[in-house]
Amino acid sequence: MDIIYRFDPFAKMEWKNPKNNKEALQLLTTGNDRFATVVAQMQSAATGEKQHPPMIVPINPVKLGVPLVSGLEPAHSPFAMVLGCADARVPVEHILDCSANDLFVVRVAGNVLGTECLGSVDYAATHLKSSIRSGIVLGHTQCGAVTAAVDIYLAPAGFTEIASSHAVRSLVDRIMLSVRGAERALERVHGAKVQKHKRYREMLITTATYLNAAVTAFDVQRELNAIGKGITVSYTVYEMAWSRVCALPARTAEDAASVQRFAPAPKDTDEFVTLSEKIIERL
Ligand SMILES: [Zn+2]
């Protein structure tokens, strides 16, 4: 299976950024759909089930953020800012099939909002407001930071392993709110005996992963509202097994393709409660 990147000097170099949050989310959704399709094609080629014709990917220097003429400096014009995890398996531009100049990306383990990350978000909202139409918090399944927070919550003795590192502790501490919220939601839905369930740790990790992305989106939205930038912040989670971003857990590839892909940050406690119950329904 060939994937060919092609630059056509006679093709139109113009690119219009999306006009609003809705169009930006649509662009990100179709980009992720293309990525998931390529992954599915690679999988079927690898098993010998089906071979696919070459895929031509057009290259646009303006979207890549490189100068068309040597010596010129390209404009910085991302249409979305994304706060994602540092996990190497979640390359933001790849999984959303975007070019380099499409996204202003901040990556930190556990996609948490520390002071420096907030500074980057604030910079983008202030200095790139003519192009940015959306804010996204991107979590992912199999997140090491969320898993560490859950394991420390379940077995606090393990905390001694990270106690000597202030930096690692601060990451885990920021995720702990979502772990506690996930635990309480699981008890509310399934009763206190849920802790005896054989999949309890797995359910806690998945619920905390989604809640952590939503909590960070809530924090980013609140900060942006405070500085009056008028950008809508959504959350999503990259479901690694299905190569799709999803706003609620997906059990199958079909599920991942049909579920809501991005959801706005919850606005208050009631919306967090509703969200946590919707997450748990799909575990
Ligand atoms: Zn992660």
Short mmCIF file of N, CA, C and O in Angstrom, two decimals, residues 86-215:
data_model
loop_
_atom_site.label_atom_id
_atom_site.label_comp_id
_atom_site.label_asym_id
_atom_site.label_seq_id
_atom_site.Cartn_x
_atom_site.Cartn_y
_atom_site.Cartn_z
N ALA A 86 1.45 13.95 26.16
CA ALA A 86 2.77 13.81 25.52
C ALA A 86 3.01 12.41 24.98
O ALA A 86 4.01 12.16 24.31
N ASP A 87 2.08 11.49 25.22
CA ASP A 87 2.24 10.10 24.78
C ASP A 87 2.61 10.02 23.30
O ASP A 87 1.91 10.61 22.45
N ALA A 88 3.69 9.26 22.99
CA ALA A 88 4.20 9.19 21.61
C ALA A 88 3.21 8.54 20.65
O ALA A 88 3.30 8.73 19.43
N ARG A 89 2.24 7.80 21.19
CA ARG A 89 1.27 7.13 20.31
C ARG A 89 0.10 8.03 19.92
O ARG A 89 -0.81 7.58 19.22
N VAL A 90 0.15 9.28 20.39
CA VAL A 90 -0.96 10.20 20.11
C VAL A 90 -0.44 11.48 19.44
O VAL A 90 -0.55 12.58 19.99
N PRO A 91 0.18 11.34 18.24
CA PRO A 91 0.66 12.54 17.53
C PRO A 91 -0.53 13.33 17.00
O PRO A 91 -1.25 12.85 16.12
N VAL A 92 -0.73 14.50 17.53
CA VAL A 92 -2.00 15.22 17.32
C VAL A 92 -2.29 15.47 15.84
O VAL A 92 -3.39 15.18 15.36
N GLU A 93 -1.29 16.02 15.11
CA GLU A 93 -1.55 16.33 13.70
C GLU A 93 -1.86 15.06 12.90
O GLU A 93 -2.68 15.08 11.98
N HIS A 94 -1.20 13.96 13.24
CA HIS A 94 -1.44 12.71 12.50
C HIS A 94 -2.86 12.20 12.73
O HIS A 94 -3.57 11.91 11.77
N ILE A 95 -3.25 12.09 13.99
CA ILE A 95 -4.54 11.43 14.24
C ILE A 95 -5.72 12.31 13.81
O ILE A 95 -6.81 11.80 13.60
N LEU A 96 -5.49 13.61 13.66
CA LEU A 96 -6.56 14.49 13.17
C LEU A 96 -6.35 14.83 11.69
O LEU A 96 -7.08 15.64 11.14
N ASP A 97 -5.34 14.21 11.10
CA ASP A 97 -4.96 14.44 9.70
C ASP A 97 -4.96 15.94 9.36
O ASP A 97 -5.66 16.39 8.45
N CYS A 98 -4.17 16.67 10.12
CA CYS A 98 -4.03 18.11 9.90
C CYS A 98 -2.59 18.43 9.53
O CYS A 98 -1.67 17.65 9.81
N SER A 99 -2.39 19.59 8.91
CA SER A 99 -1.04 20.05 8.61
C SER A 99 -0.47 20.79 9.82
O SER A 99 -1.21 21.14 10.75
N ALA A 100 0.85 21.05 9.76
CA ALA A 100 1.53 21.65 10.90
C ALA A 100 0.97 23.02 11.28
O ALA A 100 0.87 23.35 12.46
N ASN A 101 0.58 23.79 10.26
CA ASN A 101 0.11 25.16 10.53
C ASN A 101 -1.40 25.21 10.81
O ASN A 101 -1.97 26.28 10.93
N ASP A 102 -2.03 24.02 10.92
CA ASP A 102 -3.47 23.97 11.23
C ASP A 102 -3.73 24.06 12.72
O ASP A 102 -4.79 24.52 13.15
N LEU A 103 -2.77 23.54 13.52
CA LEU A 103 -3.04 23.37 14.95
C LEU A 103 -1.95 24.00 15.80
O LEU A 103 -0.76 23.82 15.53
N PHE A 104 -2.37 24.70 16.84
CA PHE A 104 -1.46 25.19 17.88
C PHE A 104 -1.52 24.12 18.98
O PHE A 104 -2.55 23.97 19.64
N VAL A 105 -0.42 23.37 19.14
CA VAL A 105 -0.48 22.18 20.00
C VAL A 105 0.37 22.36 21.26
O VAL A 105 1.52 22.77 21.19
N VAL A 106 -0.25 22.06 22.39
CA VAL A 106 0.46 22.02 23.68
C VAL A 106 0.34 20.59 24.18
O VAL A 106 -0.76 20.06 24.27
N ARG A 107 1.48 19.96 24.47
CA ARG A 107 1.43 18.56 24.92
C ARG A 107 2.12 18.40 26.26
O ARG A 107 3.24 18.89 26.45
N VAL A 108 1.43 17.73 27.16
CA VAL A 108 1.98 17.47 28.50
C VAL A 108 1.37 16.17 29.01
O VAL A 108 0.20 15.88 28.72
N ALA A 109 2.17 15.38 29.71
CA ALA A 109 1.67 14.09 30.20
C ALA A 109 0.36 14.27 30.96
O ALA A 109 0.25 15.13 31.84
N GLY A 110 -0.64 13.49 30.59
CA GLY A 110 -1.94 13.53 31.27
C GLY A 110 -2.83 14.68 30.84
O GLY A 110 -3.89 14.91 31.42
N ASN A 111 -2.42 15.43 29.80
CA ASN A 111 -3.17 16.62 29.32
C ASN A 111 -3.78 17.43 30.47
O ASN A 111 -4.99 17.71 30.48
N VAL A 112 -2.92 17.78 31.43
CA VAL A 112 -3.37 18.59 32.57
C VAL A 112 -3.01 20.06 32.32
O VAL A 112 -2.17 20.37 31.47
N LEU A 113 -3.66 20.93 33.07
CA LEU A 113 -3.45 22.37 32.83
C LEU A 113 -2.60 22.98 33.93
O LEU A 113 -3.12 23.47 34.93
N GLY A 114 -1.27 22.97 33.73
CA GLY A 114 -0.38 23.66 34.65
C GLY A 114 -0.20 25.11 34.21
O GLY A 114 -0.73 25.53 33.17
N THR A 115 0.57 25.85 34.99
CA THR A 115 0.73 27.29 34.70
C THR A 115 1.35 27.54 33.33
O THR A 115 0.90 28.41 32.58
N GLU A 116 2.40 26.77 32.99
CA GLU A 116 3.07 27.02 31.70
C GLU A 116 2.15 26.68 30.53
O GLU A 116 2.14 27.38 29.50
N CYS A 117 1.39 25.58 30.68
CA CYS A 117 0.45 25.21 29.60
C CYS A 117 -0.62 26.28 29.45
O CYS A 117 -0.98 26.66 28.34
N LEU A 118 -1.10 26.78 30.58
CA LEU A 118 -2.11 27.83 30.53
C LEU A 118 -1.54 29.08 29.85
O LEU A 118 -2.23 29.74 29.07
N GLY A 119 -0.26 29.37 30.12
CA GLY A 119 0.39 30.50 29.45
C GLY A 119 0.39 30.33 27.94
O GLY A 119 0.14 31.28 27.19
N SER A 120 0.65 29.09 27.48
CA SER A 120 0.66 28.82 26.03
C SER A 120 -0.74 29.00 25.45
O SER A 120 -0.91 29.58 24.37
N VAL A 121 -1.75 28.48 26.17
CA VAL A 121 -3.15 28.60 25.72
C VAL A 121 -3.54 30.08 25.65
O VAL A 121 -4.15 30.54 24.68
N ASP A 122 -3.16 30.81 26.67
CA ASP A 122 -3.48 32.24 26.74
C ASP A 122 -2.81 32.99 25.58
O ASP A 122 -3.42 33.83 24.92
N TYR A 123 -1.54 32.61 25.30
CA TYR A 123 -0.81 33.24 24.19
C TYR A 123 -1.58 33.02 22.88
O TYR A 123 -1.80 33.96 22.10
N ALA A 124 -1.97 31.76 22.65
CA ALA A 124 -2.66 31.43 21.39
C ALA A 124 -3.98 32.21 21.29
O ALA A 124 -4.30 32.78 20.24
N ALA A 125 -4.74 32.23 22.40
CA ALA A 125 -6.04 32.91 22.39
C ALA A 125 -5.88 34.41 22.16
O ALA A 125 -6.74 35.06 21.57
N THR A 126 -4.77 34.96 22.62
CA THR A 126 -4.55 36.40 22.51
C THR A 126 -3.93 36.80 21.17
O THR A 126 -4.40 37.72 20.50
N HIS A 127 -2.87 36.07 20.77
CA HIS A 127 -2.09 36.50 19.60
C HIS A 127 -2.52 35.83 18.30
O HIS A 127 -2.11 36.27 17.22
N LEU A 128 -3.31 34.76 18.40
CA LEU A 128 -3.73 34.07 17.17
C LEU A 128 -5.24 34.09 17.04
O LEU A 128 -5.84 33.22 16.41
N LYS A 129 -5.87 35.08 17.65
CA LYS A 129 -7.34 35.08 17.68
C LYS A 129 -7.95 35.30 16.30
O LYS A 129 -9.12 34.97 16.09
N SER A 130 -7.18 35.83 15.36
CA SER A 130 -7.75 36.02 14.02
C SER A 130 -7.93 34.69 13.29
O SER A 130 -8.73 34.60 12.36
N SER A 131 -7.21 33.65 13.70
CA SER A 131 -7.36 32.37 12.99
C SER A 131 -7.98 31.27 13.85
O SER A 131 -8.65 30.39 13.32
N ILE A 132 -7.76 31.28 15.17
CA ILE A 132 -8.23 30.17 16.01
C ILE A 132 -9.73 30.21 16.23
O ILE A 132 -10.28 31.24 16.62
N ARG A 133 -10.41 29.08 15.93
CA ARG A 133 -11.87 28.99 16.05
C ARG A 133 -12.31 27.99 17.12
O ARG A 133 -13.50 27.94 17.45
N SER A 134 -11.36 27.18 17.61
CA SER A 134 -11.75 26.11 18.54
C SER A 134 -10.63 25.83 19.53
O SER A 134 -9.45 25.92 19.17
N GLY A 135 -11.04 25.43 20.74
CA GLY A 135 -10.07 24.90 21.71
C GLY A 135 -10.44 23.45 21.98
O GLY A 135 -11.62 23.13 22.15
N ILE A 136 -9.44 22.57 22.00
CA ILE A 136 -9.70 21.14 22.19
C ILE A 136 -8.79 20.61 23.30
O ILE A 136 -7.59 20.92 23.31
N VAL A 137 -9.36 19.81 24.20
CA VAL A 137 -8.53 19.03 25.12
C VAL A 137 -8.64 17.58 24.68
O VAL A 137 -9.74 17.04 24.56
N LEU A 138 -7.48 16.99 24.41
CA LEU A 138 -7.43 15.65 23.82
C LEU A 138 -6.80 14.67 24.80
O LEU A 138 -5.59 14.68 25.01
N GLY A 139 -7.63 13.83 25.43
CA GLY A 139 -7.11 12.75 26.25
C GLY A 139 -6.92 11.50 25.38
O GLY A 139 -7.12 11.54 24.17
N HIS A 140 -6.54 10.39 25.99
CA HIS A 140 -6.43 9.15 25.21
C HIS A 140 -6.52 7.94 26.13
O HIS A 140 -6.21 8.02 27.31
N THR A 141 -6.96 6.82 25.55
CA THR A 141 -7.01 5.57 26.32
C THR A 141 -5.57 5.09 26.54
O THR A 141 -4.65 5.51 25.84
N GLN A 142 -5.38 4.23 27.50
CA GLN A 142 -4.05 3.69 27.85
C GLN A 142 -3.09 4.79 28.29
O GLN A 142 -1.89 4.72 28.07
N CYS A 143 -3.63 5.84 28.91
CA CYS A 143 -2.78 6.97 29.33
C CYS A 143 -2.01 6.57 30.60
O CYS A 143 -2.59 6.20 31.62
N GLY A 144 -0.67 6.65 30.51
CA GLY A 144 0.17 6.26 31.65
C GLY A 144 -0.05 7.16 32.86
O GLY A 144 -0.03 6.68 34.00
N ALA A 145 -0.29 8.45 32.62
CA ALA A 145 -0.46 9.39 33.74
C ALA A 145 -1.77 9.10 34.48
O ALA A 145 -1.81 9.09 35.72
N VAL A 146 -2.85 8.85 33.73
CA VAL A 146 -4.14 8.55 34.37
C VAL A 146 -4.04 7.21 35.10
O VAL A 146 -4.52 7.06 36.23
N THR A 147 -3.40 6.24 34.46
CA THR A 147 -3.25 4.91 35.07
C THR A 147 -2.47 5.03 36.38
O THR A 147 -2.83 4.40 37.40
N ALA A 148 -1.40 5.83 36.38
CA ALA A 148 -0.60 6.01 37.61
C ALA A 148 -1.46 6.63 38.71
O ALA A 148 -1.40 6.20 39.88
N ALA A 149 -2.28 7.62 38.35
CA ALA A 149 -3.14 8.27 39.36
C ALA A 149 -4.14 7.27 39.94
O ALA A 149 -4.36 7.23 41.15
N VAL A 150 -4.73 6.44 39.07
CA VAL A 150 -5.70 5.44 39.55
C VAL A 150 -5.00 4.42 40.45
O VAL A 150 -5.51 4.07 41.53
N ASP A 151 -3.83 3.95 40.04
CA ASP A 151 -3.14 2.93 40.84
C ASP A 151 -2.72 3.48 42.20
O ASP A 151 -2.77 2.76 43.21
N ILE A 152 -2.32 4.73 42.25
CA ILE A 152 -1.96 5.33 43.54
C ILE A 152 -3.21 5.51 44.40
O ILE A 152 -3.19 5.28 45.62
N TYR A 153 -4.33 5.84 43.77
CA TYR A 153 -5.58 5.99 44.51
C TYR A 153 -6.03 4.65 45.10
O TYR A 153 -6.47 4.58 46.25
N LEU A 154 -5.86 3.58 44.31
CA LEU A 154 -6.29 2.26 44.78
C LEU A 154 -5.32 1.67 45.80
O LEU A 154 -5.71 0.91 46.67
N ALA A 155 -4.03 2.00 45.66
CA ALA A 155 -3.01 1.46 46.57
C ALA A 155 -2.07 2.59 46.97
O ALA A 155 -1.00 2.75 46.39
N PRO A 156 -2.49 3.41 47.94
CA PRO A 156 -1.72 4.62 48.29
C PRO A 156 -0.27 4.33 48.67
O PRO A 156 0.58 5.22 48.57
N ALA A 157 0.05 3.09 49.05
CA ALA A 157 1.44 2.77 49.40
C ALA A 157 2.35 3.02 48.19
O ALA A 157 3.54 3.33 48.34
N GLY A 158 1.81 2.88 46.98
CA GLY A 158 2.60 3.09 45.77
C GLY A 158 3.04 4.54 45.62
O GLY A 158 3.91 4.85 44.80
N PHE A 159 2.44 5.42 46.40
CA PHE A 159 2.78 6.85 46.31
C PHE A 159 4.25 7.10 46.65
O PHE A 159 4.86 8.05 46.16
N THR A 160 4.83 6.23 47.50
CA THR A 160 6.24 6.44 47.90
C THR A 160 7.17 6.39 46.68
O THR A 160 8.21 7.02 46.67
N GLU A 161 6.75 5.65 45.63
CA GLU A 161 7.61 5.55 44.44
C GLU A 161 7.76 6.88 43.72
O GLU A 161 8.75 7.14 43.06
N ILE A 162 6.74 7.74 43.81
CA ILE A 162 6.83 9.03 43.11
C ILE A 162 6.98 10.21 44.08
O ILE A 162 7.12 11.35 43.65
N ALA A 163 6.99 9.89 45.38
CA ALA A 163 7.00 10.97 46.38
C ALA A 163 8.24 11.85 46.26
O ALA A 163 8.20 13.03 46.60
N SER A 164 9.33 11.28 45.76
CA SER A 164 10.58 12.06 45.70
C SER A 164 10.60 13.03 44.52
O SER A 164 11.51 13.84 44.40
N SER A 165 9.64 12.92 43.62
CA SER A 165 9.64 13.82 42.45
C SER A 165 8.47 14.79 42.53
O SER A 165 7.31 14.42 42.32
N HIS A 166 8.78 16.03 42.82
CA HIS A 166 7.74 17.06 42.91
C HIS A 166 7.00 17.18 41.58
O HIS A 166 5.78 17.31 41.54
N ALA A 167 7.77 17.11 40.46
CA ALA A 167 7.17 17.31 39.15
C ALA A 167 6.16 16.22 38.83
O ALA A 167 5.04 16.49 38.36
N VAL A 168 6.52 14.95 39.08
CA VAL A 168 5.60 13.85 38.78
C VAL A 168 4.39 13.91 39.71
O VAL A 168 3.25 13.69 39.29
N ARG A 169 4.64 14.25 40.98
CA ARG A 169 3.53 14.37 41.94
C ARG A 169 2.51 15.40 41.47
O ARG A 169 1.30 15.20 41.58
N SER A 170 3.01 16.50 40.91
CA SER A 170 2.08 17.56 40.52
C SER A 170 1.19 17.10 39.37
O SER A 170 0.01 17.46 39.30
N LEU A 171 1.72 16.26 38.46
CA LEU A 171 0.89 15.71 37.38
C LEU A 171 -0.21 14.81 37.96
O LEU A 171 -1.38 14.95 37.62
N VAL A 172 0.22 13.89 38.81
CA VAL A 172 -0.74 12.92 39.38
C VAL A 172 -1.79 13.64 40.22
O VAL A 172 -2.98 13.33 40.15
N ASP A 173 -1.36 14.63 40.99
CA ASP A 173 -2.30 15.38 41.84
C ASP A 173 -3.41 16.02 41.00
O ASP A 173 -4.57 16.05 41.40
N ARG A 174 -3.03 16.55 39.83
CA ARG A 174 -4.03 17.23 38.99
C ARG A 174 -5.06 16.25 38.44
O ARG A 174 -6.19 16.64 38.13
N ILE A 175 -4.67 14.98 38.28
CA ILE A 175 -5.60 13.99 37.72
C ILE A 175 -6.48 13.38 38.82
O ILE A 175 -7.56 12.86 38.56
N MET A 176 -6.02 13.49 40.08
CA MET A 176 -6.70 12.81 41.19
C MET A 176 -8.17 13.24 41.34
O MET A 176 -9.02 12.43 41.70
N LEU A 177 -8.47 14.48 41.05
CA LEU A 177 -9.85 14.96 41.14
C LEU A 177 -10.76 14.12 40.25
O LEU A 177 -11.86 13.71 40.65
N SER A 178 -10.30 13.83 39.06
CA SER A 178 -11.10 13.04 38.12
C SER A 178 -11.20 11.59 38.57
O SER A 178 -12.22 10.93 38.35
N VAL A 179 -10.13 11.08 39.20
CA VAL A 179 -10.17 9.70 39.71
C VAL A 179 -11.22 9.60 40.82
O VAL A 179 -12.04 8.68 40.85
N ARG A 180 -11.21 10.57 41.73
CA ARG A 180 -12.21 10.56 42.82
C ARG A 180 -13.62 10.70 42.25
O ARG A 180 -14.56 10.02 42.67
N GLY A 181 -13.78 11.58 41.28
CA GLY A 181 -15.09 11.77 40.63
C GLY A 181 -15.55 10.48 39.97
O GLY A 181 -16.73 10.12 40.03
N ALA A 182 -14.61 9.78 39.32
CA ALA A 182 -14.94 8.51 38.65
C ALA A 182 -15.37 7.48 39.69
O ALA A 182 -16.35 6.74 39.48
N GLU A 183 -14.66 7.41 40.80
CA GLU A 183 -15.00 6.43 41.84
C GLU A 183 -16.42 6.69 42.37
O GLU A 183 -17.23 5.77 42.48
N ARG A 184 -16.70 7.95 42.67
CA ARG A 184 -18.02 8.27 43.22
C ARG A 184 -19.13 7.98 42.20
O ARG A 184 -20.19 7.48 42.56
N ALA A 185 -18.87 8.29 40.94
CA ALA A 185 -19.88 8.04 39.91
C ALA A 185 -20.13 6.54 39.75
O ALA A 185 -21.28 6.10 39.62
N LEU A 186 -19.06 5.73 39.80
CA LEU A 186 -19.23 4.28 39.69
C LEU A 186 -20.05 3.75 40.86
O LEU A 186 -20.90 2.87 40.69
N GLU A 187 -19.81 4.28 42.05
CA GLU A 187 -20.58 3.84 43.24
C GLU A 187 -22.04 4.27 43.13
O GLU A 187 -22.94 3.55 43.52
N ARG A 188 -22.25 5.48 42.59
CA ARG A 188 -23.62 5.99 42.45
C ARG A 188 -24.42 5.10 41.48
O ARG A 188 -25.57 4.79 41.72
N VAL A 189 -23.75 4.71 40.40
CA VAL A 189 -24.46 3.94 39.37
C VAL A 189 -24.58 2.47 39.75
O VAL A 189 -25.63 1.86 39.56
N HIS A 190 -23.51 1.89 40.28
CA HIS A 190 -23.49 0.43 40.51
C HIS A 190 -23.51 0.02 41.98
O HIS A 190 -23.53 -1.17 42.27
N GLY A 191 -23.45 1.00 42.91
CA GLY A 191 -23.42 0.66 44.34
C GLY A 191 -21.99 0.45 44.83
O GLY A 191 -21.06 0.27 44.03
N ALA A 192 -21.84 0.45 46.17
CA ALA A 192 -20.49 0.37 46.76
C ALA A 192 -19.78 -0.93 46.42
O ALA A 192 -18.55 -1.00 46.39
N LYS A 193 -20.57 -1.97 46.10
CA LYS A 193 -19.95 -3.28 45.79
C LYS A 193 -19.19 -3.26 44.46
O LYS A 193 -18.50 -4.23 44.13
N VAL A 194 -19.32 -2.18 43.70
CA VAL A 194 -18.62 -2.09 42.41
C VAL A 194 -17.10 -2.26 42.60
O VAL A 194 -16.40 -2.73 41.70
N GLN A 195 -16.62 -1.93 43.79
CA GLN A 195 -15.18 -2.06 44.04
C GLN A 195 -14.72 -3.51 43.97
O GLN A 195 -13.53 -3.78 43.80
N LYS A 196 -15.66 -4.45 44.11
CA LYS A 196 -15.32 -5.89 44.04
C LYS A 196 -15.38 -6.41 42.61
O LYS A 196 -15.01 -7.54 42.33
N HIS A 197 -15.90 -5.57 41.71
CA HIS A 197 -16.05 -6.00 40.31
C HIS A 197 -14.69 -6.32 39.71
O HIS A 197 -13.72 -5.60 39.95
N LYS A 198 -14.61 -7.40 38.92
CA LYS A 198 -13.30 -7.81 38.38
C LYS A 198 -12.73 -6.78 37.40
O LYS A 198 -11.52 -6.73 37.19
N ARG A 199 -13.61 -5.96 36.82
CA ARG A 199 -13.11 -4.93 35.89
C ARG A 199 -13.08 -3.54 36.56
O ARG A 199 -13.02 -2.53 35.87
N TYR A 200 -13.12 -3.51 37.88
CA TYR A 200 -13.23 -2.21 38.57
C TYR A 200 -12.10 -1.25 38.18
O TYR A 200 -12.34 -0.10 37.84
N ARG A 201 -10.83 -1.75 38.24
CA ARG A 201 -9.69 -0.87 37.93
C ARG A 201 -9.81 -0.34 36.49
O ARG A 201 -9.61 0.85 36.23
N GLU A 202 -10.16 -1.23 35.57
CA GLU A 202 -10.31 -0.83 34.16
C GLU A 202 -11.42 0.22 34.00
O GLU A 202 -11.25 1.23 33.29
N MET A 203 -12.55 0.00 34.69
CA MET A 203 -13.66 0.96 34.60
C MET A 203 -13.26 2.32 35.19
O MET A 203 -13.61 3.38 34.66
N LEU A 204 -12.50 2.24 36.28
CA LEU A 204 -12.05 3.49 36.93
C LEU A 204 -11.10 4.27 36.02
O LEU A 204 -11.22 5.49 35.88
N ILE A 205 -10.20 3.54 35.36
CA ILE A 205 -9.24 4.21 34.46
C ILE A 205 -9.98 4.86 33.28
O ILE A 205 -9.74 6.03 32.95
N THR A 206 -10.91 4.13 32.67
CA THR A 206 -11.62 4.69 31.50
C THR A 206 -12.47 5.89 31.91
O THR A 206 -12.44 6.94 31.25
N THR A 207 -13.20 5.76 33.02
CA THR A 207 -14.05 6.87 33.46
C THR A 207 -13.18 8.08 33.81
O THR A 207 -13.49 9.22 33.42
N ALA A 208 -12.07 7.84 34.51
CA ALA A 208 -11.18 8.95 34.89
C ALA A 208 -10.54 9.59 33.67
O ALA A 208 -10.33 10.81 33.64
N THR A 209 -10.24 8.80 32.65
CA THR A 209 -9.64 9.34 31.41
C THR A 209 -10.58 10.35 30.76
O THR A 209 -10.16 11.46 30.38
N TYR A 210 -11.86 9.97 30.63
CA TYR A 210 -12.83 10.87 30.01
C TYR A 210 -13.09 12.09 30.90
O TYR A 210 -13.14 13.23 30.42
N LEU A 211 -13.24 11.83 32.20
CA LEU A 211 -13.50 12.96 33.10
C LEU A 211 -12.32 13.92 33.14
O LEU A 211 -12.49 15.14 33.19
N ASN A 212 -11.10 13.37 33.10
CA ASN A 212 -9.91 14.23 33.15
C ASN A 212 -9.85 15.16 31.93
O ASN A 212 -9.53 16.35 32.07
N ALA A 213 -10.19 14.63 30.75
CA ALA A 213 -10.22 15.49 29.55
C ALA A 213 -11.30 16.56 29.72
O ALA A 213 -11.09 17.74 29.38
N ALA A 214 -12.47 16.17 30.25
CA ALA A 214 -13.58 17.13 30.42
C ALA A 214 -13.26 18.17 31.48
O ALA A 214 -13.58 19.36 31.32
N VAL A 215 -12.61 17.74 32.57
CA VAL A 215 -12.24 18.68 33.65
C VAL A 215 -11.23 19.71 33.11
O VAL A 215 -11.35 20.92 33.36
#
